[in-house]
DNA sequence: GGCATGCTTCGGCCCAGACCGAAGCATGCT
DNA sequence: AGCATGCTTCGGTCTGGGCCGAAGCATGCC
């Protein structure tokens, strides 16, 4: 295909108000369901479905199934950069105002909770982000891997890498409230266990919610550079 | 207007094959006439006219009249960046292959010639680019200005800034063959005169064409950092 | 002035595609 | 199993806008 035609096709996908609204809603890296995206675009589910299929076919969006939901997010950072460039030309400053948060009502639960055997919520996502940013883990949709630097870091935390295969050991899991990935698999479980052992977090009785202790705030800041304001 | 709507509108403008082809043809910063743009897009002049009007109204294109021609170019570097970002996502590498050159048939004349009292062609554009890149002049569509650094540089070349108003002194002029701006006005005339005085260029008899001498190649490289391969 | 050229405006044709209602799968909950 | 929920596919309507022919201005050349 001609480069002109390819460019026009991609731009035309962004050039529809409904699709633009959906893409805009995904600009912060979160993943949203088809129904939610239909809502922000002000169209019915079936229309949104068609749009999302086209965006995915063109490689602008990536889709991930989780139960009976389908989570959509921008396929690559290049897509986000493209959208920013278009908004720049369009003249409107990109308003960083996040849309209203959808998810668990309980604020504490949004902040930190367990997901099966690992940590989720803002805390879980922050840990995943920090480790990815530091090159300690490499995350992909289908799996992840712990790097050499990551193994050394885990040792320093008191976690020994007894895991067999490194890939299964580090599995990304889509976060319910944050709509971003956190660490699951053997790695996620080990990190979670260690955080409890160190007294950085403690459970709220009869709930999945966990609270970050004072010692935890300091320890997390020290170990991961995380600031959970 | 909502930021979504503005983004969609801008993207939709790029999302038409004919408009995309025209924008693509302008990616290297040259300015083309409406007729030429119609040609590259494979549409008639009247259709192209409509497209160009819309692109200009949206601020993607800038128009400049020169005689009975209307030259169009990308309005800002931000537009070029946007187009590159879209092409990146579209997957095709932006091919830097320039379209076939339109303009003066005579190669020597394309290379360097006089335009009234100043230098044009590749040489003229190269000088303008070099001085702009070094912050010696600041160019705008309607006029330009010599900076303090520029005045010092001109002094070192043996040109005294006797001009009255600095703005009229430095006027950008759209180059015929290069389709980019070169320096006109008092500054352009002074530079041209000085180049002749220094023996850097000499006229081809009965022609607007000028030739760069061996001394000129060295002098231009030294003074402007220009390499006219 | 008269003619050629470059560009724009006007009017009308026509098609891609955005939209929704209804129906069809798939998954999870009880 | 039965029902609810989330999403997709199918079919049909309708409008926005891309396109050209013809005509109208503006500019430059002889």
XYZ file of C-alpha atoms in Angstrom, chain B residues 15-210:
196
model
C -7.759 11.246 6.776
C -8.669 11.880 3.171
C -6.375 10.268 0.575
C -6.223 13.342 -1.619
C -5.425 15.676 1.270
C -2.942 13.196 2.702
C -1.115 13.083 -0.602
C -0.928 16.861 -0.729
C 0.314 17.154 2.846
C 2.854 14.446 2.205
C 4.186 16.298 -0.797
C 4.759 19.318 1.444
C 6.576 17.365 4.132
C 10.030 18.551 3.121
C 9.161 22.166 3.806
C 8.883 23.249 0.200
C 5.928 25.267 -1.013
C 3.895 24.064 -3.974
C 1.194 25.636 -6.086
C -2.410 24.517 -6.005
C -2.087 23.045 -9.469
C 0.923 20.953 -8.562
C -0.777 19.718 -5.445
C -3.807 18.746 -7.482
C -1.438 16.780 -9.673
C 0.202 14.809 -6.882
C -3.219 14.053 -5.426
C -4.642 12.988 -8.762
C -7.641 15.312 -8.597
C -8.820 18.319 -10.554
C -7.897 21.867 -9.677
C -11.303 22.792 -8.355
C -11.418 19.859 -5.981
C -7.924 20.635 -4.766
C -8.905 24.231 -4.227
C -11.628 23.179 -1.836
C -9.280 20.902 0.067
C -6.602 23.557 0.351
C -9.070 26.102 1.640
C -10.163 23.730 4.376
C -6.610 22.834 5.329
C -5.700 26.504 5.523
C -8.782 27.348 7.568
C -7.807 24.656 10.056
C -4.321 26.086 10.333
C -2.528 23.149 8.761
C -1.398 25.073 5.713
C -0.143 28.567 5.051
C -0.764 30.255 1.745
C 1.363 32.820 0.038
C 0.541 34.638 -3.165
C 3.251 35.276 -5.679
C 1.986 36.725 -8.936
C -0.813 34.602 -10.209
C 0.426 31.566 -8.322
C -0.546 30.577 -4.844
C 2.105 28.732 -2.928
C 1.060 26.419 -0.128
C 3.245 25.008 2.603
C 2.849 23.428 6.019
C 1.889 26.142 8.462
C 4.131 25.096 11.332
C 6.740 22.459 12.197
C 4.144 20.985 14.530
C 2.132 19.941 11.496
C 5.118 18.118 10.050
C 5.692 16.389 13.364
C 2.077 15.315 13.466
C 2.290 13.858 9.974
C 5.434 11.973 10.877
C 3.773 10.586 13.982
C 0.836 9.395 11.930
C 3.107 7.787 9.376
C 4.975 6.052 12.171
C 1.785 4.487 13.439
C 0.688 3.699 9.900
C 3.757 1.491 9.829
C 5.302 2.751 6.651
C 8.656 4.353 7.097
C 8.520 7.881 5.740
C 10.374 7.591 2.427
C 12.672 10.587 2.091
C 12.644 10.184 -1.659
C 11.890 13.616 -3.016
C 9.326 13.822 -5.770
C 10.614 14.722 -9.158
C 11.876 18.230 -9.254
C 9.751 20.836 -10.941
C 11.187 24.155 -11.881
C 13.932 25.662 -14.005
C 15.245 23.133 -16.463
C 18.777 24.427 -16.375
C 20.670 22.633 -13.626
C 23.192 25.419 -13.159
C 20.397 27.925 -12.834
C 18.679 25.771 -10.221
C 21.918 25.729 -8.329
C 22.483 29.459 -8.113
C 21.053 32.526 -9.774
C 20.068 36.075 -9.004
C 16.535 37.099 -8.207
C 16.390 40.812 -8.904
C 19.239 41.998 -6.715
C 19.797 39.010 -4.454
C 20.839 35.359 -4.640
C 18.384 32.538 -5.215
C 18.403 28.834 -6.015
C 20.082 26.246 -3.841
C 22.734 28.759 -2.901
C 20.256 31.395 -1.806
C 18.213 28.957 0.207
C 21.329 27.448 1.785
C 22.501 30.871 2.925
C 19.096 31.675 4.384
C 18.934 28.307 6.145
C 22.444 28.676 7.530
C 21.857 32.151 8.907
C 18.543 31.150 10.397
C 20.007 28.034 11.969
C 22.769 30.076 13.561
C 20.401 32.648 14.944
C 21.771 35.417 12.780
C 18.402 36.176 11.280
C 14.878 35.437 12.360
C 12.544 34.699 9.492
C 8.792 35.006 9.328
C 6.438 34.990 6.388
C 5.782 38.686 6.482
C 9.296 39.797 7.253
C 12.465 39.035 9.096
C 14.959 40.612 11.444
C 18.720 40.558 11.817
C 19.831 39.636 15.314
C 22.759 41.101 17.209
C 24.763 37.995 16.373
C 23.786 38.480 12.778
C 25.054 42.055 12.704
C 28.377 40.982 14.112
C 28.599 38.267 11.511
C 27.826 40.696 8.711
C 30.508 43.035 9.990
C 33.000 40.173 9.829
C 31.993 39.626 6.219
C 32.610 43.251 5.452
C 28.983 44.331 5.279
C 28.098 47.397 7.305
C 24.517 47.629 8.556
C 23.646 51.000 7.123
C 20.022 49.998 6.742
C 17.334 52.075 8.392
C 14.648 49.765 9.695
C 15.930 46.290 10.421
C 12.719 44.563 9.381
C 12.548 45.815 5.843
C 16.253 45.140 5.597
C 15.718 41.409 5.811
C 12.820 40.150 3.737
C 12.223 36.470 2.972
C 11.427 35.658 -0.654
C 9.949 32.391 -1.830
C 12.412 30.574 -4.053
C 11.199 29.558 -7.451
C 12.986 26.218 -7.902
C 13.610 25.279 -4.310
C 10.186 26.358 -3.120
C 11.691 27.567 0.096
C 12.581 30.988 1.389
C 15.787 32.827 0.635
C 16.910 36.256 1.776
C 15.736 39.293 -0.142
C 15.489 42.932 0.839
C 18.466 45.081 1.670
C 20.181 42.214 3.416
C 19.834 39.899 0.447
C 21.121 42.566 -1.875
C 24.094 43.336 0.351
C 24.999 39.683 0.674
C 24.752 39.226 -3.065
C 26.915 42.249 -3.813
C 29.519 41.141 -1.299
C 29.654 37.641 -2.799
C 30.425 39.170 -6.195
C 33.008 41.515 -4.667
C 34.759 38.639 -2.943
C 34.838 36.687 -6.180
C 32.808 33.859 -4.647
C 30.332 33.878 -7.542
C 30.409 35.185 -11.087
C 27.689 35.784 -13.628
C 27.040 33.641 -16.664
C 26.727 36.166 -19.514
C 23.200 37.044 -20.635
C 21.633 34.957 -17.914
C 20.477 35.133 -14.359
C 22.581 32.081 -13.633
C 25.632 32.525 -11.444
